[in-house]
Coordinates of C-alpha atoms and ligand atoms in Angstrom, one line a residue:
X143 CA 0.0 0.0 0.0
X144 CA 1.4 3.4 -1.3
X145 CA 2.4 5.7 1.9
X146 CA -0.4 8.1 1.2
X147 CA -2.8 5.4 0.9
X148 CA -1.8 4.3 4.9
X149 CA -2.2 7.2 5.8
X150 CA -5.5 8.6 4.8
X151 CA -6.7 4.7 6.4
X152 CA -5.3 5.9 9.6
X153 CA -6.7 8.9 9.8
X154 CA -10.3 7.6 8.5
X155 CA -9.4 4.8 11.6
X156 CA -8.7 7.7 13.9
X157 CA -10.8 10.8 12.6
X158 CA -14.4 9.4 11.6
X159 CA -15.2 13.1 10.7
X160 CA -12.5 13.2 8.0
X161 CA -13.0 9.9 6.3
X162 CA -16.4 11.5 4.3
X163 CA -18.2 7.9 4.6
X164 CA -19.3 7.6 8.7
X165 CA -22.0 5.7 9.7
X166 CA -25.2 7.2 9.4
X167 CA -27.6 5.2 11.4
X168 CA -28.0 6.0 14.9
X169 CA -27.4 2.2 15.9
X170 CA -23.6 2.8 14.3
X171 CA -22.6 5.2 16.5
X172 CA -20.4 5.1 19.9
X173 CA -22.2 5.9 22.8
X174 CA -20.8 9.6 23.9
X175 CA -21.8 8.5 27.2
X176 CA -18.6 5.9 26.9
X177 CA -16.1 8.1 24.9
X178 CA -16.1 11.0 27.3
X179 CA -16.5 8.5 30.9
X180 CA -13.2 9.6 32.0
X181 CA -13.9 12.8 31.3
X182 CA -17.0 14.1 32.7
X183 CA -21.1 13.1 33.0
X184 CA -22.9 13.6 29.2
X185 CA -26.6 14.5 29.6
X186 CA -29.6 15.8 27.6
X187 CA -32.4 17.8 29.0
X188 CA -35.0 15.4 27.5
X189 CA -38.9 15.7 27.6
X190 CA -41.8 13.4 28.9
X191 CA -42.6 13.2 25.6
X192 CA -39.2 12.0 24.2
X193 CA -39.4 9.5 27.1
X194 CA -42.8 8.2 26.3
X195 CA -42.3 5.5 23.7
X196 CA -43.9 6.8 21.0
X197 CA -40.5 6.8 19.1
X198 CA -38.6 3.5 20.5
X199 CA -35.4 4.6 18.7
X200 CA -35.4 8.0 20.3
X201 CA -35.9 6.2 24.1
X202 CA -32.6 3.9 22.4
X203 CA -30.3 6.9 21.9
X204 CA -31.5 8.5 25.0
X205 CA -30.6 5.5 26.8
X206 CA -27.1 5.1 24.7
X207 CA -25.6 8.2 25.1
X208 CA -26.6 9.9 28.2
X209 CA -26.0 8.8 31.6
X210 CA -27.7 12.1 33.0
X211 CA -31.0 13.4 32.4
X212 CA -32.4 16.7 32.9
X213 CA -36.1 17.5 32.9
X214 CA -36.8 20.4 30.3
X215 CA -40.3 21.7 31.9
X216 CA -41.7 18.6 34.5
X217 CA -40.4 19.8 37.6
X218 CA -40.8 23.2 37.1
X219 CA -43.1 24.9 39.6
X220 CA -45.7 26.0 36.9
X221 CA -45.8 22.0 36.4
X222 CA -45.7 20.8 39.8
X223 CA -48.1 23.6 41.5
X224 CA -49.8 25.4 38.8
X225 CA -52.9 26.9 41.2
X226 CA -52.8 27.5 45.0
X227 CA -54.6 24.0 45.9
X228 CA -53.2 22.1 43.1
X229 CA -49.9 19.4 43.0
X230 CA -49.3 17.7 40.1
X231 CA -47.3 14.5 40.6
X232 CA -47.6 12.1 38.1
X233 CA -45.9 12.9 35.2
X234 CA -43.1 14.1 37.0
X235 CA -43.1 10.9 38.8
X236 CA -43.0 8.7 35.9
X237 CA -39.8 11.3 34.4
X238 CA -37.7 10.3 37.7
X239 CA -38.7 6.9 38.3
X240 CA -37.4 6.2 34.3
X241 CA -34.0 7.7 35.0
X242 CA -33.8 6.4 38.3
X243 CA -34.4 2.9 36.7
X244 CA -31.8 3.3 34.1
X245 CA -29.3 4.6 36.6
X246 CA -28.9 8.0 35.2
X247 CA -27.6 10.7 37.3
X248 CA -31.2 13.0 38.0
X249 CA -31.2 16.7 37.8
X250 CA -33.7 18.7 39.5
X251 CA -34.6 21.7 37.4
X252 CA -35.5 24.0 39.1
X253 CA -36.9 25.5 42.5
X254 CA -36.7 29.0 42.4
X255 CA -36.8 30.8 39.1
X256 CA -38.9 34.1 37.9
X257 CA -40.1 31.9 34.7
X258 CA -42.6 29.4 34.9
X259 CA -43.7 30.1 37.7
X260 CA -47.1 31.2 38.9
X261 CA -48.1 34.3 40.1
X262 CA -49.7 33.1 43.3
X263 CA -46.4 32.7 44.4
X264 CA -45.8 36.2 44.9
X265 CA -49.2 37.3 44.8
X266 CA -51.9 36.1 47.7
X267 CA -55.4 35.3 46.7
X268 CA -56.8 38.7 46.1
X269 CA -53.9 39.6 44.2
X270 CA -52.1 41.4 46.4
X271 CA -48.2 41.3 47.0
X272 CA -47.6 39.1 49.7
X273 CA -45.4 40.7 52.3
X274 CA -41.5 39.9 53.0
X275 CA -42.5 37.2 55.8
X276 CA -44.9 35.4 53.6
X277 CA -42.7 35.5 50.5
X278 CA -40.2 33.2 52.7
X279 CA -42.9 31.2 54.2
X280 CA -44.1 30.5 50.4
X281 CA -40.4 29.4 48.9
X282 CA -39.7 27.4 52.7
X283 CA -43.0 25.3 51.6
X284 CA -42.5 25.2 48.5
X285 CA -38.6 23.5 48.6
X286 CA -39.6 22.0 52.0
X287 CA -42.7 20.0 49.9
X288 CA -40.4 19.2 46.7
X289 CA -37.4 18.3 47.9
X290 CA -39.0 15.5 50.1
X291 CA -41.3 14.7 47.6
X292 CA -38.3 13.4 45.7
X293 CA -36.0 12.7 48.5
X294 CA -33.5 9.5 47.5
X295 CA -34.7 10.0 43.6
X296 CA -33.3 13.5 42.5
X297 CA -29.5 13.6 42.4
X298 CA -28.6 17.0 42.3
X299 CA -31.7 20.7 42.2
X300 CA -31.1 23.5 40.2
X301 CA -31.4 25.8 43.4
X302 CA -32.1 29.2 41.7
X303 CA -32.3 29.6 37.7
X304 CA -31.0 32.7 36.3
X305 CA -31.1 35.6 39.1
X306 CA -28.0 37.1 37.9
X307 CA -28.2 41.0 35.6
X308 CA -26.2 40.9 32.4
X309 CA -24.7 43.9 34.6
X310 CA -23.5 41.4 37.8
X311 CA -26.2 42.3 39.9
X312 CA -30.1 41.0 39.9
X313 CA -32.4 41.0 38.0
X314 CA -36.0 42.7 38.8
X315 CA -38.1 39.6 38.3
X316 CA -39.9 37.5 40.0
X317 CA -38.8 36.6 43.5
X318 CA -36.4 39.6 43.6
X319 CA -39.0 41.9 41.8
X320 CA -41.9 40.6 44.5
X321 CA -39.2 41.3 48.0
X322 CA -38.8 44.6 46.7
X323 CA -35.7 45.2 44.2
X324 CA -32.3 44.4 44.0
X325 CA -31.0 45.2 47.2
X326 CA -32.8 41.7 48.2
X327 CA -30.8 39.5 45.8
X328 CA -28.3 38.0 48.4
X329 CA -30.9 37.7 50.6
X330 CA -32.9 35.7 48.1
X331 CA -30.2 33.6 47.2
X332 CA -29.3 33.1 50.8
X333 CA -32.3 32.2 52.0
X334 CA -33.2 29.9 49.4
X335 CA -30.0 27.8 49.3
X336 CA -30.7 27.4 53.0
X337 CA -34.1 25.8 52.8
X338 CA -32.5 23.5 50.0
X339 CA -29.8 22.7 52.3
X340 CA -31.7 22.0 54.7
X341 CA -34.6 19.8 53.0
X342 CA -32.3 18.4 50.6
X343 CA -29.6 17.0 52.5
X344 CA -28.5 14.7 50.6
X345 CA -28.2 16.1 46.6
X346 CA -26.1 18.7 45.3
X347 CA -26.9 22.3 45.2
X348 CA -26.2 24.3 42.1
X349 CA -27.0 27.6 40.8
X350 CA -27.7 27.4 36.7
X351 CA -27.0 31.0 34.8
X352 CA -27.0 32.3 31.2
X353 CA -24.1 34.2 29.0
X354 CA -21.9 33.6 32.4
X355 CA -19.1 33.9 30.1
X356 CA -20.0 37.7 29.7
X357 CA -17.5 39.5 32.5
X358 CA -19.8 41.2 34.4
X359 CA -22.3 38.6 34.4
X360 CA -19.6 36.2 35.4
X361 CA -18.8 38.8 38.5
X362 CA -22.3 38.4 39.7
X363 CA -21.9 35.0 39.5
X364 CA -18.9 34.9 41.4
X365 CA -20.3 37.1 43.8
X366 CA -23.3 34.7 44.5
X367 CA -20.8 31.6 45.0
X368 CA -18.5 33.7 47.2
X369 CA -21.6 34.9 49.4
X370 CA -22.6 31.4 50.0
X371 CA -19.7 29.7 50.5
X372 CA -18.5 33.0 53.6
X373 CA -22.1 32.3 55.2
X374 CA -21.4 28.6 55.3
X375 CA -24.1 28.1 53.0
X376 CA -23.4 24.8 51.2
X377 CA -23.2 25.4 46.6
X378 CA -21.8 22.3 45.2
X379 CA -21.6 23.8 41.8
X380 CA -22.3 26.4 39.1
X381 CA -23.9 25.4 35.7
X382 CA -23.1 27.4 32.6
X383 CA -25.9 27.4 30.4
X384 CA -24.5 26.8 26.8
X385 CA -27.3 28.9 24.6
X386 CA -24.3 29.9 22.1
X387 CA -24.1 30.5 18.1
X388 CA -21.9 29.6 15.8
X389 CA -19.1 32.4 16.9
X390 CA -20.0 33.8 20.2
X391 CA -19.2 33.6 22.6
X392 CA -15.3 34.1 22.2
X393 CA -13.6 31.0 23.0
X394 CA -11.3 32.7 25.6
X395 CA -14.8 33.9 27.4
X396 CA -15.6 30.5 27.8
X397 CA -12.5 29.7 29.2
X398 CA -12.2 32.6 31.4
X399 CA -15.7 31.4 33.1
X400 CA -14.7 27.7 33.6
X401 CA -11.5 28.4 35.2
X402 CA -12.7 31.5 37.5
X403 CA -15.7 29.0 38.5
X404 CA -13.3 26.2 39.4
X405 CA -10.7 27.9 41.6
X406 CA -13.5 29.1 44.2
X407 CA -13.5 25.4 44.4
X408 CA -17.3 24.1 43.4
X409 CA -17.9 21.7 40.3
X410 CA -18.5 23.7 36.7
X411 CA -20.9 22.2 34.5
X412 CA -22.1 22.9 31.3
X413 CA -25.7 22.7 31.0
X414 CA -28.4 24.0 28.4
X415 CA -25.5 23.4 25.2
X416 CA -27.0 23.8 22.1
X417 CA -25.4 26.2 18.8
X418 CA -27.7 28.3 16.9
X419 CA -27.2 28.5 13.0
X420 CA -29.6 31.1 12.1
X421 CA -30.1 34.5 12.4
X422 CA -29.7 36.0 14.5
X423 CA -29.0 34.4 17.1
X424 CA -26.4 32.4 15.7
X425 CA -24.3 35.8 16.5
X426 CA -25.6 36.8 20.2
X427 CA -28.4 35.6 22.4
X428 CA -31.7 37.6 21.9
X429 CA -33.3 37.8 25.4
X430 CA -37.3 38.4 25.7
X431 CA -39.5 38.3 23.3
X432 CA -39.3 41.0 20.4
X433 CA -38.8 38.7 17.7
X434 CA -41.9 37.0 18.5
X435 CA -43.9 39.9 16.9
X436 CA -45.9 38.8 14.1
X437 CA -43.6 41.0 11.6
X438 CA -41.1 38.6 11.5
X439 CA -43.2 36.1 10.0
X440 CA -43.9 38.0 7.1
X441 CA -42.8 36.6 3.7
X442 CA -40.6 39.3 2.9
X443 CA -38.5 38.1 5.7
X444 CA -38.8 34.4 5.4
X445 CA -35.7 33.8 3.6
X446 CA -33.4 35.6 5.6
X447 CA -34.9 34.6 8.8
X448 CA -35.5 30.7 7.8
X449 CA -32.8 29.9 5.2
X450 CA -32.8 26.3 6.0
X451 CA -36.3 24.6 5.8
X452 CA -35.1 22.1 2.7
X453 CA -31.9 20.7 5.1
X454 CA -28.7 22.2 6.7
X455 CA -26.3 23.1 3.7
X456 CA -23.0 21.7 3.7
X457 CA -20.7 24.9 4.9
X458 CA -22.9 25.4 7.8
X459 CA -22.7 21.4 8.5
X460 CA -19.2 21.9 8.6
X461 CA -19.3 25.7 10.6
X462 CA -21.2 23.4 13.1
X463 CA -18.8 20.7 13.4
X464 CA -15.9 23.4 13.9
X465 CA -17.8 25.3 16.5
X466 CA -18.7 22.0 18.5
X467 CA -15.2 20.7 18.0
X468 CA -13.6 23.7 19.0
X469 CA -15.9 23.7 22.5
X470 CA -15.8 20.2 23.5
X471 CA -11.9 20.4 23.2
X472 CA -12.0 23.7 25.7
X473 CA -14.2 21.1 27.6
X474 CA -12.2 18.0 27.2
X475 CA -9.1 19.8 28.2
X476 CA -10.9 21.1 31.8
X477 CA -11.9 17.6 32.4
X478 CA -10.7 17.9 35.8
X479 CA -13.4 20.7 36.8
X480 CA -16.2 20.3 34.4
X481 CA -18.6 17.7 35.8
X482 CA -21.1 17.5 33.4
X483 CA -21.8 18.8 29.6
X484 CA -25.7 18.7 29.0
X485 CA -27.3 19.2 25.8
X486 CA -30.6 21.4 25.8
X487 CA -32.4 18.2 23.9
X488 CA -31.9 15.0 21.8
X489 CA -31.9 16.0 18.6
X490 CA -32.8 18.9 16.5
X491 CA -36.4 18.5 16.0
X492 CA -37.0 18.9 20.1
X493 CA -35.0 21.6 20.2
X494 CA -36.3 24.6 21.7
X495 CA -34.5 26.8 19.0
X496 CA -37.1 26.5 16.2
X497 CA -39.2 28.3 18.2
X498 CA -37.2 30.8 19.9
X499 CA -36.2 33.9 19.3
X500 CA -38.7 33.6 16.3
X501 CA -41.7 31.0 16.5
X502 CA -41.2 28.2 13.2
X503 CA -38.4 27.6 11.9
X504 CA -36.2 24.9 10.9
X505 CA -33.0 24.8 13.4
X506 CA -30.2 22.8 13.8
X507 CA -28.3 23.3 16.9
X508 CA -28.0 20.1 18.3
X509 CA -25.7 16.6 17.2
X510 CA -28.5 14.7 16.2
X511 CA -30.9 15.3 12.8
X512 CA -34.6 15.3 13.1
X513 CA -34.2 12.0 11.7
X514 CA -31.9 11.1 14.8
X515 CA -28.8 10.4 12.2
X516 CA -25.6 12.2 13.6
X517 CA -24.2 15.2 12.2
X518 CA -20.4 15.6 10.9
X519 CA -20.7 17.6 14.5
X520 CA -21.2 14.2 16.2
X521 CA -18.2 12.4 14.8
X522 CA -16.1 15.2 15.6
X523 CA -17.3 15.6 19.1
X524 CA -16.7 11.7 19.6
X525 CA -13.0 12.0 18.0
X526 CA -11.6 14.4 20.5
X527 CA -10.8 12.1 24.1
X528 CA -9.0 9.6 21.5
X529 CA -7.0 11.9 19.9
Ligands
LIG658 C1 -33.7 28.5 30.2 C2 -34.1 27.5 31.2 C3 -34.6 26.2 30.7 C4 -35.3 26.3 29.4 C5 -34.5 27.1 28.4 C6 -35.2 27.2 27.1 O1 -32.4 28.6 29.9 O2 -33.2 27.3 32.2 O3 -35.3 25.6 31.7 O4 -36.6 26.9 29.6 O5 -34.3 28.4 28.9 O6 -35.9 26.2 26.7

């Protein structure tokens, strides 16, 4: 065999992404769950749906590549306790019980968050703002009645989801909007990782942010772990959520947030990881809801907006391999910190992206098709602990 020859074999041996002909049914694949089990815990934040059967090969790559699950929306408080005298169990339940069956490290999203969660929270029954001592009785019940409800079943709760300002301090929402501003943000925080210690004794405790890789965000965050951990409030661990595009953020961002995370000494994961390929978001995160106005789903914007109803062409295939290659080496090589990597879905016809920023369109920003075949993204991923 001519020299060349032996070594384009090698590297198709060695580099599955390079060799043009890689398997393309699901069942051909390597579990990532096994290529990265030195490395760190791969997840998906799956739905009851996914889970339910109705597609047995989905449930098959669920179970083949994941050893951690995250629920996207069932244990949520607008799920668990929609109305004053309502708990909704069940469907939860049957999420946690799966996992727990298949051994699958659980994640507990989340208690305290200013989304999906309802009003009555904040507001008692004639609509009023409850006042300071009722607003701590409310989130004491509320983890106090979760957390045992899934005692021994949920690994590790999402304490509080996104508190943080793009500006490092809090954000006027919800729990911190309803205390009264601000100023009440480390008391918030305090106060709720305390309850969660305290009636969840035996999980780990994180706090779960977006664009933590922006530098004051990433001082707010900080902040918050610092706070905790001078009170003697137990935070196992901070997870960045991985809402990125196909070049933000900066690599070095990233970088700069997993290693700042890690030397205060808690675990780093990265949770919510999924690329966005079309505008705009592909180039920046878009937060609340302007691009859900109607004008954006006028024709004359369609192509722009949705370039890629027929199928993902082939330079943006390969942008989206590059990007994911790029950040699962920055992951791969933080091994030691990063705990887990979770992707925001299986594949890209769950994804959350074809309806957000702008409601219908065809996304791709996961490593699995619609048609759960892998993209060129997939095999690069996979390549990188073997290298
Ligand atoms: C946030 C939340 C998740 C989910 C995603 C979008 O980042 O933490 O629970 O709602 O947005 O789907």
């Amino acid at each position: 065999m001519k020299t060349i020859h032996k070594i384009c074999l090698a590297l198709a041996l060695i580099l599955p992404a390079c060799s043009g002909g890689q398997p393309q049914h699901p069942a051909e694949t390597p579990a990532l769950k096994d290529v990265y089990k030195d490395a760190f815990k791969m997840g998906a934040a799956v739905s009851s749906f996914d889970l339910s059967g109705r597609n047995p090969e989905l449930v098959d790559l669920i179970l083949k590549h994941f050893n951690t699950l995250t629920p996207g929306n069932e244990l949520k408080p607008e799920s668990l306790h929609p109305r004053p005298d309502v708990w909704n169990w069940e469907r939860a339940d049957r999420y946690v019980d799966f996992a727990v069956e298949h051994d699958m490290f659980v994640m507990g999203h989340t208690l305290c968050w200013h989304n999906q969660t309802p009003e009555f929270f904040w507001n008692d029954k004639d609509g009023k703002p409850k006042s300071h001592d009722e607003l701590v009785e409310t989130l004491r019940s509320y983890i106090e009645t979760v957390c045992t409800h899934f005692k021994g079943r949920v690994d590790a709760w999402d304490v509080i989801n996104e508190i943080v300002s793009e500006e490092g301090g809090y954000r006027d929402k919800g729990w911190v909007h309803a205390f009264g501003g601000e100023e009440y943000g480390d008391e918030i925080v305090k106060t709720v990782f305390r309850f969660a210690e305290q009636y969840a004794p035996d999980t780990e405790l994180y706090y779960n942010e977006f664009n933590v890789w922006r530098p004051s965000k990433l001082e707010g965050v900080l902040h918050l772990v610092k706070m905790l951990q001078e009170e003697g409030i137990r935070i196992d661990g901070v997870g960045i959520q991985a809402h990125w595009g196909l070049n933000y953020p900066k690599n070095h961002y990233v970088e700069e947030a997993i290693e700042k995370i890690a030397a205060l000494g808690v675990k780093v994961m990265i949770t919510e990881l999924d690329i966005d390929v079309l505008p705009l978001s592909k180039e920046g995160q878009i937060i609340g809801q302007a691009m859900r106005d109607p004008q954006f789903q006028l024709e004359e914007f369609e192509e722009f907006f949705d370039p890629y109803k027929d199928g993902l062409p082939e330079e943006v295939e390969k942008e989206l391999a590059d990007r994911y290659e790029e950040l699962f080496q920055i992951f791969y090589d933080h091994r030691d910190v990063i705990d887990r990597v979770t992707f925001w879905g299986p594949h890209d016809g769950s994804s959350w992206k074809n309806g957000s920023p702008i409601p219908g369109r065809t996304n791709y920003p996961l490593l699995f098709n619609r048609d759960l075949t892998p993209h060129e993204a997939f095999w690069r991923v996979a390549a990188i602990p073997g290298k």
